[in-house]
PDB file of C-alpha atoms and ligand atoms in Angstrom:
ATOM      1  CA  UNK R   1     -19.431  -1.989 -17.186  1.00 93.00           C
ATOM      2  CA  UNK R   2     -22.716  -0.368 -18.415  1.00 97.00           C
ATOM      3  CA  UNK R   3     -24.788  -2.958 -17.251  1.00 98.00           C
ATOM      4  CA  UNK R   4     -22.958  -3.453 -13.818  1.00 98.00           C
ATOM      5  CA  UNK R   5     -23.749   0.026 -12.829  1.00 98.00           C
ATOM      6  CA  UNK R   6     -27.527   0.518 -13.609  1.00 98.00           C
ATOM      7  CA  UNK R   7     -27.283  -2.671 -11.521  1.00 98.00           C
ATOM      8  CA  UNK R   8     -25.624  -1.325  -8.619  1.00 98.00           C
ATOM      9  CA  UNK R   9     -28.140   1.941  -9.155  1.00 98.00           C
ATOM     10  CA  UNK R  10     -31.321  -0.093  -9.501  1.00 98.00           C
ATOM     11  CA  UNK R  11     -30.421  -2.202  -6.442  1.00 98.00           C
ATOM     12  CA  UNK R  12     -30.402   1.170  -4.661  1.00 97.00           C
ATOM     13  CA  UNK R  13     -33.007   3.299  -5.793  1.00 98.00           C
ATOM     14  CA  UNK R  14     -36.025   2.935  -3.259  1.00 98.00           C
ATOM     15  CA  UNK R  15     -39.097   1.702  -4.835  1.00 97.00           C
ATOM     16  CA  UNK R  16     -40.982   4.230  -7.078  1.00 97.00           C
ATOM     17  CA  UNK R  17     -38.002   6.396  -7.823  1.00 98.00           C
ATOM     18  CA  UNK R  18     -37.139   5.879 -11.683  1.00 98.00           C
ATOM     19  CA  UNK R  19     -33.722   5.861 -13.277  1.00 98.00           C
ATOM     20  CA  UNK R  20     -33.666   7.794 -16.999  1.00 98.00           C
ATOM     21  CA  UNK R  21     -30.202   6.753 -18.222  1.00 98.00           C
ATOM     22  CA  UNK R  22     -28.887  10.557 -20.033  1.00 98.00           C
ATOM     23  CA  UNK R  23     -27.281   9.876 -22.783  1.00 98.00           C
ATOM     24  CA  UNK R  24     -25.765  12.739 -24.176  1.00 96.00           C
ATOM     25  CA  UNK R  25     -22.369  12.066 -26.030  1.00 94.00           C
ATOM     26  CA  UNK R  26     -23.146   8.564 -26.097  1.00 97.00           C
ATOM     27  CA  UNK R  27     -23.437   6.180 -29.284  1.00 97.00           C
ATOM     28  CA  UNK R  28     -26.185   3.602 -30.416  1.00 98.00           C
ATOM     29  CA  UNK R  29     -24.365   0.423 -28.637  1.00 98.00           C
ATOM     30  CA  UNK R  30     -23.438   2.321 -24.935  1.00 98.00           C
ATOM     31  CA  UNK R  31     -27.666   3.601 -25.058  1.00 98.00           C
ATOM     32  CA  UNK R  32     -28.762   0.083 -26.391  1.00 98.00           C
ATOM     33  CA  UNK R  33     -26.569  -2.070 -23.622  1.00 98.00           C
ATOM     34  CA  UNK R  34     -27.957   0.162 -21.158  1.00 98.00           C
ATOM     35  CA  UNK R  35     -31.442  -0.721 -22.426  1.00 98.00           C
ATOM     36  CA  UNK R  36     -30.387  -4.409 -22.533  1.00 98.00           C
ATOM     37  CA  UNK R  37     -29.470  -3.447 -18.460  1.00 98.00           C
ATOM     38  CA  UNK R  38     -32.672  -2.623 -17.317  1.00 98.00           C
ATOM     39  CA  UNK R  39     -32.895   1.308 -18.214  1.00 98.00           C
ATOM     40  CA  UNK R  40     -36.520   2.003 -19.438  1.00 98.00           C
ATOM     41  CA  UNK R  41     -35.979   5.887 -20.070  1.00 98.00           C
ATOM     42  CA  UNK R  42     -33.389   7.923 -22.252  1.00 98.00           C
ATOM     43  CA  UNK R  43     -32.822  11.206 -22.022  1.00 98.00           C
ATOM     44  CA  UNK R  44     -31.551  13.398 -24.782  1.00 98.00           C
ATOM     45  CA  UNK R  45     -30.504  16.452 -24.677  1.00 98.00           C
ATOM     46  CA  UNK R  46     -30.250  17.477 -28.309  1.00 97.00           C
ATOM     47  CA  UNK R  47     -32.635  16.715 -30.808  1.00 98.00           C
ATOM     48  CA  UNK R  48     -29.321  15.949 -33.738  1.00 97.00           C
ATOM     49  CA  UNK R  49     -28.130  13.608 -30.828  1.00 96.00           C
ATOM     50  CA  UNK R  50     -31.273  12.078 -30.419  1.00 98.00           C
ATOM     51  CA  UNK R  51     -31.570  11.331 -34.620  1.00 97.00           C
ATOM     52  CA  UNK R  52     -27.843   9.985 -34.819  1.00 96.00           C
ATOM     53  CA  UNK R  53     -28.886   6.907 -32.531  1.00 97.00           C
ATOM     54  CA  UNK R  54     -32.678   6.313 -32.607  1.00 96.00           C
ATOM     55  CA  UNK R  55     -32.557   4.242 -35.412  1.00 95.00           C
ATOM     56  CA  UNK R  56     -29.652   2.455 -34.425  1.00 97.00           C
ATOM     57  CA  UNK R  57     -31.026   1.436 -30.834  1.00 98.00           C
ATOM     58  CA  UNK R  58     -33.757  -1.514 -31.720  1.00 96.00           C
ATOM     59  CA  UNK R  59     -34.556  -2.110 -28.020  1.00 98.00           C
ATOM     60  CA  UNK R  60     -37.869  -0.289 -26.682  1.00 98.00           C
ATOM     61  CA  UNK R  61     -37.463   2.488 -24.178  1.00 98.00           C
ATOM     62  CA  UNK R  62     -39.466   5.710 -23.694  1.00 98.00           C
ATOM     63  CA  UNK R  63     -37.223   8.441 -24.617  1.00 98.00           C
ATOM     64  CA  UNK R  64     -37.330  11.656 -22.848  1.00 98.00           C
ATOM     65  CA  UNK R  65     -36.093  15.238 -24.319  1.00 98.00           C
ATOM     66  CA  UNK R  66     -33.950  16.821 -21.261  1.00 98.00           C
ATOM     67  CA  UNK R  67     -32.225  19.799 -22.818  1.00 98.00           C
ATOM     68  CA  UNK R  68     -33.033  23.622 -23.975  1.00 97.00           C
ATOM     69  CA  UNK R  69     -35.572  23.038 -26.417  1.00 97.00           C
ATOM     70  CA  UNK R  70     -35.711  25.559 -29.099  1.00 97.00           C
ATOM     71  CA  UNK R  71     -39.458  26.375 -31.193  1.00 96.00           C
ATOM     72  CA  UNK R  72     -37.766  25.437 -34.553  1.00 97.00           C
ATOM     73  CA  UNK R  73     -37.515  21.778 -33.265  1.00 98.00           C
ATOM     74  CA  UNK R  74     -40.205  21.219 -32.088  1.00 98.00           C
ATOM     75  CA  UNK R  75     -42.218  19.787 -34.499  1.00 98.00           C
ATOM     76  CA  UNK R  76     -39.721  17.100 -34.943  1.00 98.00           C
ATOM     77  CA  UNK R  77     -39.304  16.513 -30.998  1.00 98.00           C
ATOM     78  CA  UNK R  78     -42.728  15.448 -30.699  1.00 98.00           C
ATOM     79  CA  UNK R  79     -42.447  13.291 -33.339  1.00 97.00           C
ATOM     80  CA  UNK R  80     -39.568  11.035 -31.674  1.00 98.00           C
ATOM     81  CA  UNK R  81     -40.299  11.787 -27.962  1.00 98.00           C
ATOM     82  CA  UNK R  82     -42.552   9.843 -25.884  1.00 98.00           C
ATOM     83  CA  UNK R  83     -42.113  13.136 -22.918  1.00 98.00           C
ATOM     84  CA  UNK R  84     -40.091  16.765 -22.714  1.00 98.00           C
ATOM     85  CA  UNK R  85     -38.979  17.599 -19.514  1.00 98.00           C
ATOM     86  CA  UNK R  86     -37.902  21.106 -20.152  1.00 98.00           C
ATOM     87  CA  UNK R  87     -40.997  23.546 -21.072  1.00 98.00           C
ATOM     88  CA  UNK R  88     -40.193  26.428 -19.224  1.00 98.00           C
ATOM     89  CA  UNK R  89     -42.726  29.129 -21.049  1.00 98.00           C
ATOM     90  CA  UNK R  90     -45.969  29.267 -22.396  1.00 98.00           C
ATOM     91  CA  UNK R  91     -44.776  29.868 -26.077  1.00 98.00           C
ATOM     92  CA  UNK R  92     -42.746  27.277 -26.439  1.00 98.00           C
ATOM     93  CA  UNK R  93     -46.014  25.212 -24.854  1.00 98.00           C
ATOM     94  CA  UNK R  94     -47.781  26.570 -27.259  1.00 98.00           C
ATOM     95  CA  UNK R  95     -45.559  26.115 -30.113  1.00 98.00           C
ATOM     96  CA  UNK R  96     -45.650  22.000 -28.926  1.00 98.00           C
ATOM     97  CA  UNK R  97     -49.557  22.521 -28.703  1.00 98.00           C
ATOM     98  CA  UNK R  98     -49.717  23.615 -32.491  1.00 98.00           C
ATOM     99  CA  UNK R  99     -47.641  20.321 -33.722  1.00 98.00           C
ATOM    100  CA  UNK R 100     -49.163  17.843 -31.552  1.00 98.00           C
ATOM    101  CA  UNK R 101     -52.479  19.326 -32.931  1.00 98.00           C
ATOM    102  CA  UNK R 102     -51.597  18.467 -36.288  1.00 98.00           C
ATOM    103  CA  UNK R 103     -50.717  15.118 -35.474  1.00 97.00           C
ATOM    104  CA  UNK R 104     -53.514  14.264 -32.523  1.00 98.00           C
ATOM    105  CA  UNK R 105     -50.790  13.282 -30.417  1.00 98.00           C
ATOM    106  CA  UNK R 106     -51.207  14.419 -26.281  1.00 98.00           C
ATOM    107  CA  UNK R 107     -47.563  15.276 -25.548  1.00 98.00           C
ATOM    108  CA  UNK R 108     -46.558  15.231 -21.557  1.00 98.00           C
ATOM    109  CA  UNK R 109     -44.350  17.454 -20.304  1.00 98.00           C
ATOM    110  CA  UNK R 110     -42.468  18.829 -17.338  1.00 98.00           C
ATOM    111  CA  UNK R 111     -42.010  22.260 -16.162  1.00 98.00           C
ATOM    112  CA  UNK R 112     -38.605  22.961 -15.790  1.00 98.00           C
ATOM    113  CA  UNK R 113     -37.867  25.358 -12.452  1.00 98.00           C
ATOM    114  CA  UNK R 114     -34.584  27.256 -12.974  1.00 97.00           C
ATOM    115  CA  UNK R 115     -34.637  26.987  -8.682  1.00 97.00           C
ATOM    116  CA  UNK R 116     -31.360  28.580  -8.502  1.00 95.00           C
ATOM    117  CA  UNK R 117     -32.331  31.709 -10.249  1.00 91.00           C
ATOM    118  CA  UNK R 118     -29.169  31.837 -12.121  1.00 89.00           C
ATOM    119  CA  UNK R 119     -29.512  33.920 -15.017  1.00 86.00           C
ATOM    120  CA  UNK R 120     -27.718  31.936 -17.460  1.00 81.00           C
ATOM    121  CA  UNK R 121     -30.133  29.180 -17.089  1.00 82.00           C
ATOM    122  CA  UNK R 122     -32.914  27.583 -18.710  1.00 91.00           C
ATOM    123  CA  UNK R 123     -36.435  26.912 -16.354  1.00 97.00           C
ATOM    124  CA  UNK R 124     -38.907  29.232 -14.960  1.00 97.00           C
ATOM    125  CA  UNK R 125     -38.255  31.078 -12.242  1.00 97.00           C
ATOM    126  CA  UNK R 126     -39.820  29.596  -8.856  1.00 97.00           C
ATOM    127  CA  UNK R 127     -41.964  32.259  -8.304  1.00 97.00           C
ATOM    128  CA  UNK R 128     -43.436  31.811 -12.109  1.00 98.00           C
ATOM    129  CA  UNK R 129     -44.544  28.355 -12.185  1.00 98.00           C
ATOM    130  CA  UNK R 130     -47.374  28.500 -10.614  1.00 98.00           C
ATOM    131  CA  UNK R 131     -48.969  30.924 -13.210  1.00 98.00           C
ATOM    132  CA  UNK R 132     -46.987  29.527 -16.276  1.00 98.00           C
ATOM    133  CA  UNK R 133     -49.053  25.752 -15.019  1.00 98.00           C
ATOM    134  CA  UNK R 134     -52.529  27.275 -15.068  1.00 98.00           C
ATOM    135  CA  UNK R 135     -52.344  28.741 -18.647  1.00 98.00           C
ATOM    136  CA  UNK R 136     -50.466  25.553 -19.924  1.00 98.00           C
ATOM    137  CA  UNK R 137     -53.213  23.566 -18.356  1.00 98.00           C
ATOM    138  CA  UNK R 138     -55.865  25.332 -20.837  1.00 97.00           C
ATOM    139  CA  UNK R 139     -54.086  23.690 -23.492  1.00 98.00           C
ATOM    140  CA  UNK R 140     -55.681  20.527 -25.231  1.00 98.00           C
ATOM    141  CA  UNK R 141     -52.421  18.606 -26.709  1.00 98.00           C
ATOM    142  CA  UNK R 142     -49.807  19.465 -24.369  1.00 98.00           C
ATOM    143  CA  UNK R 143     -50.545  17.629 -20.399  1.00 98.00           C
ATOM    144  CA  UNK R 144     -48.526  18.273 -17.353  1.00 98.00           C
ATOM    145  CA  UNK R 145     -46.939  15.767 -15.458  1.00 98.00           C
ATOM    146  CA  UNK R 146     -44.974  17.336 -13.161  1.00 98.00           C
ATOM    147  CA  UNK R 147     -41.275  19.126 -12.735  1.00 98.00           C
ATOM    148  CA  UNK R 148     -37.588  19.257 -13.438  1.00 98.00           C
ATOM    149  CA  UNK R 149     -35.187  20.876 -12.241  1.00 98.00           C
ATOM    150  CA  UNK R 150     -31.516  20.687 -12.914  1.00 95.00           C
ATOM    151  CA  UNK R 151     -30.277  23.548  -9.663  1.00 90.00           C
ATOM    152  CA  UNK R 152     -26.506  25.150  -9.860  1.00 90.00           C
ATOM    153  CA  UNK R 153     -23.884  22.558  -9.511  1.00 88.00           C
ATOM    154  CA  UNK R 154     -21.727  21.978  -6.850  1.00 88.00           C
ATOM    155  CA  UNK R 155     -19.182  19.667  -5.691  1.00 91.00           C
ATOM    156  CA  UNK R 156     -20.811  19.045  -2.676  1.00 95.00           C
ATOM    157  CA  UNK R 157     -24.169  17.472  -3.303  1.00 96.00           C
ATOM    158  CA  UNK R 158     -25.266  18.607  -0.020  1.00 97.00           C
ATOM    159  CA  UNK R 159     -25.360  22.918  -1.155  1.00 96.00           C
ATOM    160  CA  UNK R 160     -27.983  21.389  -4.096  1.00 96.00           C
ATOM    161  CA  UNK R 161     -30.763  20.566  -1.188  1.00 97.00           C
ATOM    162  CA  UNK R 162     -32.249  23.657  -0.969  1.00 97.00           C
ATOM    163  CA  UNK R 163     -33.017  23.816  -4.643  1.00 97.00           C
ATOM    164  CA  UNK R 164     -34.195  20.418  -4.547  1.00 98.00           C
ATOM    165  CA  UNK R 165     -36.602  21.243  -1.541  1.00 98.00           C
ATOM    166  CA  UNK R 166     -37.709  24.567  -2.958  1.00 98.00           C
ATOM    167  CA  UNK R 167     -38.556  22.893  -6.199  1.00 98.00           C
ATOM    168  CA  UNK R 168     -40.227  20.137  -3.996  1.00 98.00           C
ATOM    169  CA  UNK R 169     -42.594  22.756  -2.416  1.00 98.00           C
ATOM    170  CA  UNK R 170     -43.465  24.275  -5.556  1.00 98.00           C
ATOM    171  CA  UNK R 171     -44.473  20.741  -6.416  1.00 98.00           C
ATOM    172  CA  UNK R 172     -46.596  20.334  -3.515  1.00 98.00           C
ATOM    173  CA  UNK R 173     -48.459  23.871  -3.934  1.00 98.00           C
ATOM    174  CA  UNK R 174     -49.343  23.140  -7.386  1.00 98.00           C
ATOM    175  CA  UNK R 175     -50.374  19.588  -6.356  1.00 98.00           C
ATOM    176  CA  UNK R 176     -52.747  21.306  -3.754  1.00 97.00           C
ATOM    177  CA  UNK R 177     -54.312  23.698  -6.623  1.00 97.00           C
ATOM    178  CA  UNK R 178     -55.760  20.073  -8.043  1.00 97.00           C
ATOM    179  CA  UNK R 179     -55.535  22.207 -11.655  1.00 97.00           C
ATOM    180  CA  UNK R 180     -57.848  20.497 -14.446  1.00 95.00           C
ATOM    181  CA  UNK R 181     -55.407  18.344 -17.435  1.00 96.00           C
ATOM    182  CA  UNK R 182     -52.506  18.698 -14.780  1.00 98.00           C
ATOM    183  CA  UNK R 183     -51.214  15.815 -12.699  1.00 98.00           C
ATOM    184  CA  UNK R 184     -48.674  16.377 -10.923  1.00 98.00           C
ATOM    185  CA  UNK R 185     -46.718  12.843 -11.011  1.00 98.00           C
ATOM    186  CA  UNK R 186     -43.176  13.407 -11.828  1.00 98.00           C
ATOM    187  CA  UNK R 187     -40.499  15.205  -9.833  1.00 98.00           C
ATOM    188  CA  UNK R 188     -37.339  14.939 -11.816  1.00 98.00           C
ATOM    189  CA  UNK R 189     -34.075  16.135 -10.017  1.00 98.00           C
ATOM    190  CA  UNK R 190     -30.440  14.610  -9.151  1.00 98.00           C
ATOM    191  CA  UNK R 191     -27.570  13.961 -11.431  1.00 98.00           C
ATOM    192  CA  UNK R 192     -24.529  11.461 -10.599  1.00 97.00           C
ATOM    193  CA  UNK R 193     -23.726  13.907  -8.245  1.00 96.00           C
ATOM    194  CA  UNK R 194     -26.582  14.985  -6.711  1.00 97.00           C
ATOM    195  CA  UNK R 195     -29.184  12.044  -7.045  1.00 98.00           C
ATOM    196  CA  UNK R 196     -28.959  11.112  -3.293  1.00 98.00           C
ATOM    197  CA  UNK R 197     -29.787  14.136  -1.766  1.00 98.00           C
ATOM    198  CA  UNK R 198     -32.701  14.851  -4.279  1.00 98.00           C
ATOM    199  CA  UNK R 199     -34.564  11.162  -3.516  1.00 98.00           C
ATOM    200  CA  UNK R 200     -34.227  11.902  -0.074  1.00 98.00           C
ATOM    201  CA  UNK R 201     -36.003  15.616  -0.525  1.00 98.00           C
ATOM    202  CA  UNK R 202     -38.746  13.507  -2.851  1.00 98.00           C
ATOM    203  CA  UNK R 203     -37.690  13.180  -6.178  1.00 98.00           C
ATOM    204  CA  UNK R 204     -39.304   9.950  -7.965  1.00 98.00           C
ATOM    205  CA  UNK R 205     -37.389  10.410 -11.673  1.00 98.00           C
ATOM    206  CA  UNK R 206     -33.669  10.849 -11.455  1.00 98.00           C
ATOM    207  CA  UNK R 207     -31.447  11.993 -14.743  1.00 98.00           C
ATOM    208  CA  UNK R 208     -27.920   9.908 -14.444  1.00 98.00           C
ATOM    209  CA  UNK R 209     -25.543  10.460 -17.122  1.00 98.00           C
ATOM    210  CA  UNK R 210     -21.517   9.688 -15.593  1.00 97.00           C
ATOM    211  CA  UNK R 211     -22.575   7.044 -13.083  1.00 98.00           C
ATOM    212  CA  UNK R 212     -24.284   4.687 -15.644  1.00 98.00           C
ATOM    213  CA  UNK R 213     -21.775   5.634 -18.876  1.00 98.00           C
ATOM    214  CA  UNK R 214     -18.465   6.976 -17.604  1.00 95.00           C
ATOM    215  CA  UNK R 215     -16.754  10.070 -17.646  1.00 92.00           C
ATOM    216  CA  UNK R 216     -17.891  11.922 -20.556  1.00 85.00           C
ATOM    217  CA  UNK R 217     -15.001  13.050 -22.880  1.00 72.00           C
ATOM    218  CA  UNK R 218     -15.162  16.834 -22.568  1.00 59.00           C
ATOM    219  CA  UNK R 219     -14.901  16.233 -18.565  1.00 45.00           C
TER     220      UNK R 219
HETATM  221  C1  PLP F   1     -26.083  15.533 -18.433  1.00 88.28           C
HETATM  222  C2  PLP F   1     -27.376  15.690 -17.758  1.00 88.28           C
HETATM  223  C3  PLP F   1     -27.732  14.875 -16.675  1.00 88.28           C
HETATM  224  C4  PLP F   1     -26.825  13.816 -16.081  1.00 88.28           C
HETATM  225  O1  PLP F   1     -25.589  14.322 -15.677  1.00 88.28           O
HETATM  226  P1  PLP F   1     -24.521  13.401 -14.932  1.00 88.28           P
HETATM  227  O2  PLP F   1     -23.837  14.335 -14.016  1.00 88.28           O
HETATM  228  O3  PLP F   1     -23.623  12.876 -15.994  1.00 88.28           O
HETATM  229  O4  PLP F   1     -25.240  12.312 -14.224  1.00 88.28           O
HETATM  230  C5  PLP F   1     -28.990  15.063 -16.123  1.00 88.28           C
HETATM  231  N1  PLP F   1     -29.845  15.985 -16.582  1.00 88.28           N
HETATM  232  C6  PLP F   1     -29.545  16.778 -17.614  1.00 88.28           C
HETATM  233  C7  PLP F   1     -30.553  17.773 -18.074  1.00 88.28           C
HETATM  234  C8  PLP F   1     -28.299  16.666 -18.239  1.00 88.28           C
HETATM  235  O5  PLP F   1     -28.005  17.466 -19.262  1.00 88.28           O
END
């Protein structure tokens, strides 16, 4: 089943969009079969999630933190993650910058745009990234890559375009800034839901959790 649906998603993904596979909820032998199909990125959204199945999964992917990443796990996020998608302020950067010093490791990152505002939500607000990029980019362990966005959620995919072009936009300014130790590669955005409509407004990394896995159980 697994394996039969990163098919049917690779098949349709256009060429240079990549597929993380987001795990969350899901044990050692669902994350390893989808390996085993073709996935080449993970994303976790827990660091305790990520622990439980690391070991367990033998195959080689790059494994990419997704989630609200608090400054008391960091130090053991950098450890086991090849990326983290989800900086969204300059002390937490810095807090990654301290660890990665220590262990002369050059962790990438993502800047994560809350780019529906919503208070509840993790990510910078859109009118703060451009600022919170140059004094990230002064940092000397910690490189940006680019940005994520997750956007409210809807039923209709179709009400999360304009968060997916704003966030595109704010990609496009920062691109045009040509910042020093930031390269602007990655624009992550689009869930099971959503992933259509945020390819088609330029993301290249998409986050798919239900389509590849299933329902999840609290759902
Ligand atoms: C769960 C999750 C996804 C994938 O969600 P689905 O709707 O199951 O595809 C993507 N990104 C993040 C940050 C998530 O937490």
């Amino acid at each position: 089943m697994i394996k039969e649906n990163i098919k049917r998603l690779l098949n349709e993904l256009p060429e240079g969009v990549e597929l993380l596979a987001a795990a969350k909820e899901r044990n050692a032998d669902e994350i390893s079969e989808a390996i085993k199909g073709g996935i080449k990125i993970i994303g976790e959204n827990y660091l305790n999630d990520a622990l439980g199945v690391m070991n367990e999964v033998t195959e080689k992917a790059e494994w990419h933190f997704i989630g609200h990443l608090q400054r008391n796990k960091v130090k053991k996020v950098i450890d086991i993650f090849d990326m983290i998608e989800s900086v969204d302020s300059l002390r937490l950067a810095k807090e990654i910058e301290k660890w990665c010093e220590k262990r002369n490791k050059i962790m990438p990152i993502l800047i994560e745009v809350n780019s529906g505002e919503e208070n509840q939500k993790t990510g910078v607000a859109p009118n703060d990234v451009a600022q919170l990029i140059k004094d990230i980019s002064s940092l000397n362990y910690v490189k940006i890559m680019g940005l994520m966005t997750m956007g409210p959620r809807f039923g209709d995919p179709e009400e999360s375009r304009p968060y997916f072009i704003k966030t595109r936009a704010i990609f496009e300014q920062i691109e045009d800034l040509h910042l020093p130790n930031v390269e602007m590669k990655y624009l992550s955005m689009g869930m099971t839901n959503s992933y259509k409509v945020a390819i088609e407004e330029g993301a290249n990394l998409v986050r798919i959790g239900t389509k590849i896995f299933g329902e999840r159980r609290e759902q």
